[in-house]
Amino acid sequence: MGVIDLTDVVVVGGGIAGLSVAWRAAAAGHRVVVADPSPGSGATHAAAGMLAPVSEVTYTEEPLLRLGLASLELWPSFAAELSEESGLDVDHRADGTLDVAFGADDLAALDELADFMRKLSLPVERLTGRECRRAEPMLAPSVRGGLLAAGDAWVDPRRVTAALLAALPRRGAAVVRERVTGLSVERGAARGVRLADGRVLAAERVVLAAGAWSGSLEGFPPEVAPPVRPVKGQIMRLRGAPGFLGRCVRGVVHGSSAYLVPRGDGEIVLGATQEEMGFDTRVTAGGLWELLRDARELVPGVTELEVSGLSAGLRPGTPDNLPVLGATAMEGLLLASGHHRGGVLLAPLTAGLLAAELDGTLAGDPSAYGRAAAVCSPLRFHQAPAAHGSGNGTTAHHR
Amino acid sequence: MGVIDLTDVVVVGGGIAGLSVAWRAAAAGHRVVVADPSPGSGATHAAAGMLAPVSEVTYTEEPLLRLGLASLELWPSFAAELSEESGLDVDHRADGTLDVAFGADDLAALDELADFMRKLSLPVERLTGRECRRAEPMLAPSVRGGLLAAGDAWVDPRRVTAALLAALPRRGAAVVRERVTGLSVERGAARGVRLADGRVLAAERVVLAAGAWSGSLEGFPPEVAPPVRPVKGQIMRLRGAPGFLGRCVRGVVHGSSAYLVPRGDGEIVLGATQEEMGFDTRVTAGGLWELLRDARELVPGVTELEVSGLSAGLRPGTPDNLPVLGATAMEGLLLASGHHRGGVLLAPLTAGLLAAELDGTLAGDPSAYGRAAAVCSPLRFHQAPAAHGSGNGTTAHHR
């Protein structure tokens, strides 16, 4: 029941967000402990790992796009340093995404997207159907055109968490495989967490990075909990031969966006459903059917491939689709959550932002971290609703 | 390298056929050893377990239908004795099959089948679409009619093999978990088998019950090997609530016959593909897609169910779709193979027939075993082709 090991920072949640924050914070000299009963087993385990900020988000969501582009830029050095420190490869590839279209409407949408990407000085190329198939011979004959986003990249999220778990002890950070059951609060400030085994991990600061569970953790004050909701994604892994696809392929099929991500070992990841089902992580017949139906239309040859894995994960969605990163209204409590579909893409940005916040260097930081901090502040959901003049807002202070 | 334990009968293959033969032979007083590196893990493990002779086979194949009906009649006592001896339930249910139709052609086919079943004095009932949905509320609204075959039954094949494995030692029979690498032949007669670990299992008789592998086992003389080929089946298991379906439901969707088999614990088995792919037991994207597509059309609510298992197995197909049961042209070598889609249904008949053959009581037997022995004889594939007057036939004698 005793207090153990006063440390600097406790990170609640060992997904890609929490582990990345822990790694960067530990590298900056903080003593860090990550608490998670099963690190890397949540949304990160299910994720395909696309680093495709433009085609991933609708380009009307410019703040999110800016965050994604900033983090995409951080990925090569993040991956390189992580591989260097852990001795593990994370299968970071930057061979681009080919977005394909079947009908006239889809083609027009691709043209609009191409214009937009060019305005952002992103390297894109409009391809004919024939050029698409020359680039990716497994594509369906009915593909009429495509957009090659050469700057898009991807990683294997499972390898990233494995590398982070290997790198953490080298930076003196520990992982406690135990469930967190509550926040330890002293005089209104977060000063550690309680564990399911009765222990208390005392710390100067607590970073809540529990993904879809961040908003509803037992024993955390609701006033500072982020407004995240679980957005279920089901995903299927197939065993292909290396070279089956040369790059990520995606397209809108039956109104939903489907994609195929090739790994270095030949694995093909089919993703992903988006379902608002609460905390339901069952792989369902309907989810698989949707994935298979869409993937077959994009790349008919997938039918010949062996099914090597099925998973479902819960993305932490927020009301404005932006993550919640940084200091909260409660002293000592920071957030690294709400990444929705962008947890893997935004991991380097999240880690750098939180590390700067923990260092006390974020305020006025002119870099990407500083710019991101403003739009991602947890306080945006907990300020008094002055604009509406209503007294119905949640309080910004605990107790 | 030594010879071990001279026994009466060695059964090669621990699927439902081999284990049933071993159980019945042991009960008749023979000393029996079953050799299989992994009993119950082949086609039996994948099988849905329908005991539906009429709707399973095309009714033009009357010899096979007769075998199926004879074995269906044996199942209740087979299941009861097996449960009694093993102390394990095999989930034998006899609640019938509902065959449904969507279009006018399918309805006409159901009417023909109904007439045929009535001629055989089998209990059938033609239902309207509304009556179908009243019987099975989860059926698709587009179902226009159905045929309720009240006599159809099913078991859980995995429970059957578990029960057989539990019952065998009580009858003094042993299971050697080792791969068979060849037949031990003495003066032209089968007298045991060689195992992968170098041992020889000496026996008076050898029963080859290796399913799809029966025709191509290393070290077995090709002249007496049965002409079986692997017919791949992929199958999916879903977690339903008990009562989701009350009976087996099947129908022809997209030209192929699809079915859903409910287990007592709520599991729903979706089956099954039929693919000629050689010895390929991969679960493929295309196989799952086909199963899901067809099941959704029959019972749309399956989309909400959790996927609890995927498997693929190889059925032993023969040129005339009939099993090969009984004595071969080689002294001491018997076959219990070639069951194609009927291995579970035909297990009691197979076991009884082989036990009678081992007892020397099969010749002239007026029971179902005797009648089956004539049509299922392995010799039918290895006799000189007198009818064609050609000298190209395989010899009926070994060496």
Short mmCIF file of C-alpha atoms in Angstrom, two decimals, chain A:
data_model
loop_
_atom_site.label_atom_id
_atom_site.label_comp_id
_atom_site.label_asym_id
_atom_site.label_seq_id
_atom_site.Cartn_x
_atom_site.Cartn_y
_atom_site.Cartn_z
CA MET A 1 0.00 0.00 0.00
CA GLY A 2 3.02 2.26 0.38
CA VAL A 3 4.19 5.09 -1.81
CA ILE A 4 7.00 3.93 -4.06
CA ASP A 5 9.76 5.71 -5.85
CA LEU A 6 9.03 9.41 -6.03
CA THR A 7 9.72 10.16 -9.65
CA ASP A 8 9.49 13.18 -11.94
CA VAL A 9 6.87 12.04 -14.39
CA VAL A 10 4.35 9.23 -14.47
CA VAL A 11 2.88 8.52 -17.89
CA VAL A 12 -0.49 6.78 -17.78
CA GLY A 13 -0.76 4.63 -20.90
CA GLY A 14 1.85 2.76 -22.91
CA GLY A 15 0.56 3.23 -26.43
CA ILE A 16 2.63 5.03 -29.03
CA ALA A 17 1.71 8.44 -27.54
CA GLY A 18 2.62 7.61 -23.95
CA LEU A 19 5.78 5.71 -24.81
CA SER A 20 7.00 8.44 -27.18
CA VAL A 21 6.43 11.10 -24.54
CA ALA A 22 8.23 8.95 -21.97
CA TRP A 23 11.17 8.39 -24.29
CA ARG A 24 11.61 12.07 -25.14
CA ALA A 25 11.09 13.15 -21.54
CA ALA A 26 13.61 10.59 -20.30
CA ALA A 27 16.08 11.71 -22.97
CA ALA A 28 15.66 15.28 -21.65
CA GLY A 29 16.73 14.09 -18.21
CA HIS A 30 13.43 13.49 -16.43
CA ARG A 31 12.95 10.39 -14.33
CA VAL A 32 9.98 8.71 -16.00
CA VAL A 33 7.72 5.77 -15.20
CA VAL A 34 5.08 4.48 -17.63
CA ALA A 35 2.11 2.61 -16.13
CA ASP A 36 0.19 0.27 -18.39
CA PRO A 37 -0.94 -3.32 -17.75
CA SER A 38 -0.16 -4.22 -21.36
CA PRO A 39 1.91 -1.63 -23.24
CA GLY A 40 1.40 -1.38 -26.99
CA SER A 41 -1.72 -3.52 -27.01
CA GLY A 42 -4.39 -0.90 -27.65
CA ALA A 43 -5.08 1.28 -30.67
CA THR A 44 -1.37 1.26 -31.58
CA HIS A 45 -1.45 -2.52 -31.93
CA ALA A 46 -4.31 -2.28 -34.42
CA ALA A 47 -3.07 0.77 -36.33
CA ALA A 48 -1.83 0.56 -39.92
CA GLY A 49 0.74 3.30 -39.36
CA MET A 50 0.13 5.56 -42.34
CA LEU A 51 1.96 8.88 -42.14
CA ALA A 52 -0.23 10.58 -44.70
CA PRO A 53 -1.46 13.86 -43.29
CA VAL A 54 -3.00 15.22 -46.46
CA SER A 55 -4.91 12.24 -47.73
CA GLU A 56 -5.75 11.06 -44.20
CA VAL A 57 -7.62 14.17 -43.14
CA THR A 58 -10.17 16.09 -45.11
CA TYR A 59 -8.26 19.13 -46.23
CA THR A 60 -10.92 21.43 -44.89
CA GLU A 61 -9.48 20.63 -41.44
CA GLU A 62 -6.46 22.85 -41.89
CA PRO A 63 -5.30 23.00 -38.25
CA LEU A 64 -5.11 19.21 -38.11
CA LEU A 65 -3.38 19.14 -41.48
CA ARG A 66 -0.73 21.58 -40.22
CA LEU A 67 -0.08 19.39 -37.20
CA GLY A 68 0.21 16.34 -39.41
CA LEU A 69 2.63 18.00 -41.81
CA ALA A 70 4.75 19.21 -38.92
CA SER A 71 4.91 15.72 -37.44
CA LEU A 72 5.53 14.06 -40.81
CA GLU A 73 8.63 16.22 -41.04
CA LEU A 74 9.77 15.02 -37.62
CA TRP A 75 9.32 11.33 -38.42
CA PRO A 76 12.56 10.55 -40.31
CA SER A 77 14.81 11.74 -37.47
CA PHE A 78 12.45 10.30 -34.82
CA ALA A 79 12.59 6.89 -36.54
CA ALA A 80 16.33 7.08 -37.09
CA GLU A 81 17.11 8.02 -33.48
CA LEU A 82 14.73 5.40 -32.15
CA SER A 83 16.24 2.66 -34.31
CA GLU A 84 19.71 3.79 -33.32
CA GLU A 85 18.91 3.72 -29.60
CA SER A 86 16.85 0.55 -29.56
CA GLY A 87 18.71 -1.42 -32.18
CA LEU A 88 15.32 -2.20 -33.73
CA ASP A 89 14.07 -1.29 -37.18
CA VAL A 90 10.63 0.33 -37.31
CA ASP A 91 9.98 -0.26 -41.03
CA HIS A 92 9.78 3.45 -41.81
CA ARG A 93 9.09 3.82 -45.52
CA ALA A 94 8.54 6.96 -47.55
CA ASP A 95 7.48 5.58 -50.92
CA GLY A 96 4.29 7.60 -51.12
CA THR A 97 0.59 6.99 -51.28
CA LEU A 98 -1.36 6.34 -54.45
CA ASP A 99 -4.92 7.61 -54.08
CA VAL A 100 -7.08 6.12 -56.81
CA ALA A 101 -10.45 6.96 -58.30
CA PHE A 102 -13.04 4.84 -60.09
CA GLY A 103 -15.65 7.36 -61.19
CA ALA A 104 -15.89 10.91 -62.55
CA ASP A 105 -16.80 12.35 -59.14
CA ASP A 106 -13.83 10.70 -57.48
CA LEU A 107 -11.54 11.97 -60.26
CA ALA A 108 -12.79 15.51 -59.78
CA ALA A 109 -12.15 15.19 -56.04
CA LEU A 110 -8.60 14.00 -56.77
CA ASP A 111 -8.03 17.04 -59.00
CA GLU A 112 -9.16 19.35 -56.24
CA LEU A 113 -6.92 17.56 -53.76
CA ALA A 114 -4.00 17.83 -56.21
CA ASP A 115 -4.51 21.62 -56.51
CA PHE A 116 -4.62 21.95 -52.77
CA MET A 117 -1.48 19.88 -52.28
CA ARG A 118 0.39 21.93 -54.86
CA LYS A 119 -0.56 25.11 -52.99
CA LEU A 120 1.11 23.59 -49.95
CA SER A 121 4.16 22.80 -52.11
CA LEU A 122 3.63 19.10 -51.51
CA PRO A 123 4.94 16.82 -54.23
CA VAL A 124 1.97 15.32 -56.09
CA GLU A 125 1.48 13.83 -59.49
CA ARG A 126 -1.84 13.21 -61.28
CA LEU A 127 -1.78 9.82 -62.98
CA THR A 128 -4.04 8.25 -65.59
CA GLY A 129 -5.56 4.83 -64.94
CA ARG A 130 -2.89 3.26 -67.08
CA GLU A 131 -0.10 5.08 -65.23
CA CYS A 132 -1.61 3.94 -61.94
CA ARG A 133 -1.51 0.31 -63.03
CA ARG A 134 2.01 0.72 -64.34
CA ALA A 135 3.03 2.01 -60.92
CA GLU A 136 1.00 -0.66 -59.07
CA PRO A 137 0.23 -3.62 -61.34
CA MET A 138 -2.11 -5.24 -58.78
CA LEU A 139 -4.61 -2.36 -59.01
CA ALA A 140 -8.08 -3.07 -60.35
CA PRO A 141 -8.55 -2.56 -64.10
CA SER A 142 -11.46 -0.24 -63.31
CA VAL A 143 -9.20 2.37 -61.71
CA ARG A 144 -9.51 5.48 -63.88
CA GLY A 145 -6.94 7.76 -62.35
CA GLY A 146 -4.90 8.51 -59.30
CA LEU A 147 -2.88 10.95 -57.32
CA LEU A 148 0.61 9.98 -56.28
CA ALA A 149 1.62 11.75 -53.06
CA ALA A 150 5.32 11.00 -53.09
CA GLY A 151 5.92 12.60 -49.69
CA ASP A 152 3.67 10.22 -47.77
CA ALA A 153 5.27 7.65 -45.53
CA TRP A 154 4.38 4.89 -43.10
CA VAL A 155 5.80 2.86 -40.24
CA ASP A 156 4.94 -0.37 -38.49
CA PRO A 157 3.38 0.82 -35.21
CA ARG A 158 4.03 -2.52 -33.49
CA ARG A 159 7.72 -2.19 -34.27
CA VAL A 160 7.66 1.39 -33.02
CA THR A 161 6.27 0.39 -29.64
CA ALA A 162 8.71 -2.52 -29.44
CA ALA A 163 11.57 -0.11 -30.16
CA LEU A 164 10.29 2.41 -27.61
CA LEU A 165 10.00 -0.31 -24.96
CA ALA A 166 13.58 -1.33 -25.74
CA ALA A 167 14.86 2.26 -25.70
CA LEU A 168 13.17 3.36 -22.45
CA PRO A 169 15.35 1.44 -19.97
CA ARG A 170 18.46 2.74 -21.71
CA ARG A 171 17.25 6.22 -20.78
CA GLY A 172 16.54 5.12 -17.22
CA ALA A 173 12.78 5.05 -17.69
CA ALA A 174 10.73 2.20 -16.25
CA VAL A 175 7.51 0.52 -17.31
CA VAL A 176 5.17 -0.69 -14.57
CA ARG A 177 2.76 -3.28 -15.95
CA GLU A 178 -0.13 -2.43 -13.71
CA ARG A 179 -3.50 -0.80 -14.19
CA VAL A 180 -3.91 2.75 -12.95
CA THR A 181 -6.98 3.13 -10.75
CA GLY A 182 -6.85 6.77 -9.83
CA LEU A 183 -5.05 10.04 -9.64
CA SER A 184 -3.22 10.98 -6.48
CA VAL A 185 -4.16 14.59 -5.71
CA GLU A 186 -2.49 16.79 -3.13
CA ARG A 187 -3.88 20.26 -2.45
CA GLY A 188 -5.54 20.32 -5.85
CA ALA A 189 -2.44 19.20 -7.72
CA ALA A 190 -1.77 15.86 -9.45
CA ARG A 191 1.08 14.16 -7.61
CA GLY A 192 1.05 10.61 -8.89
CA VAL A 193 -1.29 7.71 -9.54
CA ARG A 194 -2.72 4.78 -7.66
CA LEU A 195 -2.22 1.31 -9.08
CA ALA A 196 -4.55 -1.69 -9.07
CA ASP A 197 -2.17 -3.54 -6.74
CA GLY A 198 -2.62 -0.82 -4.13
CA ARG A 199 0.68 0.95 -4.66
CA VAL A 200 0.96 4.66 -5.30
CA LEU A 201 3.39 5.97 -7.88
CA ALA A 202 4.29 9.41 -6.56
CA ALA A 203 5.46 11.96 -9.14
CA GLU A 204 5.82 15.65 -9.71
CA ARG A 205 3.78 15.45 -12.87
CA VAL A 206 1.32 13.03 -14.45
CA VAL A 207 0.86 12.69 -18.21
CA LEU A 208 -2.44 11.10 -19.15
CA ALA A 209 -1.98 9.24 -22.43
CA ALA A 210 -4.62 6.53 -22.11
CA GLY A 211 -6.11 6.90 -25.58
CA ALA A 212 -9.83 6.32 -25.79
CA TRP A 213 -9.93 5.64 -22.04
CA SER A 214 -8.42 9.04 -21.17
CA GLY A 215 -11.80 10.61 -20.63
CA SER A 216 -13.26 8.04 -18.30
CA LEU A 217 -10.48 6.65 -16.13
CA GLU A 218 -11.68 5.68 -12.71
CA GLY A 219 -10.49 8.08 -10.04
CA PHE A 220 -9.61 10.95 -12.39
CA PRO A 221 -11.49 14.20 -11.81
CA PRO A 222 -14.04 14.60 -14.61
CA GLU A 223 -13.45 18.37 -14.73
CA VAL A 224 -10.03 17.89 -16.27
CA ALA A 225 -10.68 14.70 -18.21
CA PRO A 226 -10.49 15.26 -21.96
CA PRO A 227 -13.73 14.83 -23.94
CA VAL A 228 -12.57 11.78 -25.86
CA ARG A 229 -14.87 9.07 -27.21
CA PRO A 230 -13.88 5.67 -28.61
CA VAL A 231 -14.00 5.38 -32.40
CA LYS A 232 -13.65 1.73 -33.24
CA GLY A 233 -11.47 0.58 -36.10
CA GLN A 234 -11.21 -2.97 -37.39
CA ILE A 235 -8.26 -4.00 -39.46
CA MET A 236 -7.05 -7.12 -41.26
CA ARG A 237 -3.53 -8.31 -41.98
CA LEU A 238 -2.70 -10.40 -45.02
CA ARG A 239 0.45 -12.28 -45.89
CA GLY A 240 1.66 -11.04 -49.26
CA ALA A 241 4.95 -11.44 -51.04
CA PRO A 242 7.30 -8.45 -50.75
CA GLY A 243 6.60 -6.28 -53.77
CA PHE A 244 2.91 -7.16 -53.98
CA LEU A 245 2.40 -3.41 -53.56
CA GLY A 246 5.15 -0.82 -53.78
CA ARG A 247 3.39 1.92 -51.81
CA CYS A 248 0.26 2.63 -49.84
CA VAL A 249 -2.84 2.43 -51.99
CA ARG A 250 -6.10 4.03 -51.05
CA GLY A 251 -9.41 4.95 -52.57
CA VAL A 252 -12.99 5.73 -51.77
CA VAL A 253 -15.08 2.58 -52.19
CA HIS A 254 -18.77 2.46 -51.34
CA GLY A 255 -18.47 5.88 -49.76
CA SER A 256 -15.78 4.93 -47.27
CA SER A 257 -12.07 5.34 -47.56
CA ALA A 258 -10.18 2.06 -47.76
CA TYR A 259 -6.44 1.55 -47.82
CA LEU A 260 -3.76 -1.10 -48.16
CA VAL A 261 -0.41 -0.59 -46.46
CA PRO A 262 2.52 -2.84 -47.49
CA ARG A 263 5.15 -3.80 -44.92
CA GLY A 264 8.74 -4.64 -45.72
CA ASP A 265 8.15 -8.34 -45.02
CA GLY A 266 5.28 -8.54 -47.51
CA GLU A 267 2.47 -8.11 -45.02
CA ILE A 268 -0.46 -6.08 -46.33
CA VAL A 269 -2.61 -4.20 -43.83
CA LEU A 270 -6.21 -3.52 -44.83
CA GLY A 271 -7.90 -0.70 -43.02
CA ALA A 272 -10.02 0.40 -41.49
CA THR A 273 -13.56 0.68 -40.33
CA GLN A 274 -14.78 3.70 -38.34
CA GLU A 275 -17.54 2.79 -35.92
CA GLU A 276 -19.08 4.59 -32.97
CA MET A 277 -19.76 1.58 -30.79
CA GLY A 278 -18.59 2.60 -27.35
CA PHE A 279 -15.88 0.51 -25.73
CA ASP A 280 -16.38 -2.47 -28.02
CA THR A 281 -13.24 -4.14 -29.35
CA ARG A 282 -14.81 -7.21 -30.92
CA VAL A 283 -13.76 -8.15 -34.44
CA THR A 284 -17.11 -8.59 -36.17
CA ALA A 285 -18.32 -10.38 -39.28
CA GLY A 286 -19.62 -7.08 -40.62
CA GLY A 287 -16.32 -5.29 -40.07
CA LEU A 288 -14.35 -7.95 -41.91
CA TRP A 289 -16.86 -8.01 -44.70
CA GLU A 290 -16.56 -4.28 -45.25
CA LEU A 291 -12.75 -4.45 -45.29
CA LEU A 292 -12.71 -7.34 -47.74
CA ARG A 293 -15.33 -5.84 -50.02
CA ASP A 294 -13.43 -2.56 -50.33
CA ALA A 295 -9.96 -4.08 -50.62
CA ARG A 296 -11.14 -6.44 -53.39
CA GLU A 297 -12.37 -3.49 -55.41
CA LEU A 298 -9.07 -1.65 -55.10
CA VAL A 299 -6.73 -4.65 -55.49
CA PRO A 300 -8.61 -7.78 -56.60
CA GLY A 301 -5.56 -9.99 -56.06
CA VAL A 302 -5.86 -9.68 -52.28
CA THR A 303 -8.36 -12.55 -52.42
CA GLU A 304 -5.47 -14.96 -52.98
CA LEU A 305 -3.58 -13.82 -49.88
CA GLU A 306 -3.56 -15.57 -46.55
CA VAL A 307 -5.23 -13.86 -43.61
CA SER A 308 -2.58 -13.44 -40.93
CA GLY A 309 -4.33 -11.29 -38.36
CA LEU A 310 -7.49 -9.54 -37.29
CA SER A 311 -7.65 -6.71 -34.81
CA ALA A 312 -9.84 -3.98 -33.53
CA GLY A 313 -8.80 -0.86 -31.67
CA LEU A 314 -10.37 2.26 -30.24
CA ARG A 315 -9.21 5.65 -31.47
CA PRO A 316 -9.60 8.54 -29.06
CA GLY A 317 -11.87 10.97 -30.92
CA THR A 318 -12.44 14.56 -29.78
CA PRO A 319 -15.24 17.02 -30.59
CA ASP A 320 -13.00 19.08 -32.93
CA ASN A 321 -10.90 16.16 -34.23
CA LEU A 322 -7.76 17.78 -32.77
CA PRO A 323 -5.64 16.11 -30.09
CA VAL A 324 -5.45 17.37 -26.52
CA LEU A 325 -1.81 18.02 -25.67
CA GLY A 326 -0.13 19.80 -22.79
CA ALA A 327 -1.03 21.32 -19.44
CA THR A 328 -4.52 21.09 -18.00
CA ALA A 329 -6.30 23.30 -15.51
CA MET A 330 -5.04 21.03 -12.74
CA GLU A 331 -1.52 21.62 -11.61
CA GLY A 332 0.72 18.65 -12.37
CA LEU A 333 -1.65 17.00 -14.83
CA LEU A 334 -0.82 16.99 -18.52
CA LEU A 335 -2.59 15.35 -21.43
CA ALA A 336 -1.31 13.51 -24.49
CA SER A 337 -4.51 12.12 -25.94
CA GLY A 338 -7.35 12.66 -28.39
CA HIS A 339 -5.30 11.71 -31.46
CA HIS A 340 -8.19 9.96 -33.17
CA ARG A 341 -6.84 8.56 -36.49
CA GLY A 342 -3.53 10.39 -36.13
CA GLY A 343 -1.82 8.78 -33.15
CA VAL A 344 1.04 7.27 -35.09
CA LEU A 345 1.54 10.26 -37.37
CA LEU A 346 1.46 12.71 -34.46
CA ALA A 347 3.70 10.74 -32.09
CA PRO A 348 6.92 12.75 -32.70
CA LEU A 349 5.05 16.06 -32.41
CA THR A 350 3.25 14.89 -29.28
CA ALA A 351 6.48 13.69 -27.68
CA GLY A 352 8.36 16.89 -28.47
CA LEU A 353 5.51 19.11 -27.31
CA LEU A 354 5.09 17.31 -24.01
CA ALA A 355 8.85 17.18 -23.41
CA ALA A 356 9.04 20.95 -23.95
CA GLU A 357 6.10 21.46 -21.58
CA LEU A 358 7.80 19.29 -18.94
CA ASP A 359 11.02 21.27 -19.46
CA GLY A 360 9.13 24.53 -19.08
CA THR A 361 10.30 25.71 -22.50
CA LEU A 362 7.02 25.46 -24.39
CA ALA A 363 5.59 28.89 -23.63
CA GLY A 364 6.67 31.21 -26.42
CA ASP A 365 8.43 28.35 -28.28
CA PRO A 366 8.51 29.47 -31.92
CA SER A 367 8.92 25.93 -33.26
CA ALA A 368 6.26 23.48 -34.40
CA TYR A 369 5.75 22.51 -30.77
CA GLY A 370 4.85 26.00 -29.73
CA ARG A 371 2.48 26.48 -32.65
CA ALA A 372 0.83 23.13 -31.99
CA ALA A 373 0.45 23.84 -28.27
CA ALA A 374 -1.95 26.68 -28.92
CA VAL A 375 -4.43 24.69 -31.02
CA CYS A 376 -4.12 21.50 -28.98
CA SER A 377 -4.43 22.95 -25.49
CA PRO A 378 -6.64 20.89 -23.19
CA LEU A 379 -7.98 24.14 -21.79
CA ARG A 380 -10.09 24.76 -24.89
CA PHE A 381 -12.70 22.29 -23.63
CA HIS A 382 -12.72 23.48 -20.04
CA GLN A 383 -12.87 27.26 -20.23
CA ALA A 384 -15.99 29.05 -19.16
CA PRO A 385 -18.14 29.40 -22.26
CA ALA A 386 -17.75 33.17 -22.39
CA ALA A 387 -18.88 33.33 -26.01
CA HIS A 388 -22.28 32.01 -25.02
CA GLY A 389 -22.52 33.96 -21.82
CA SER A 390 -23.84 30.87 -20.08
CA GLY A 391 -23.01 29.81 -16.56
CA ASN A 392 -23.16 26.17 -17.54
CA GLY A 393 -19.46 25.66 -18.13
CA THR A 394 -17.33 23.21 -16.19
CA THR A 395 -14.98 24.72 -13.69
CA ALA A 396 -11.37 25.12 -14.68
CA HIS A 397 -10.12 24.18 -11.24
CA HIS A 398 -10.25 20.94 -9.37
CA ARG A 399 -12.24 21.29 -6.12
#
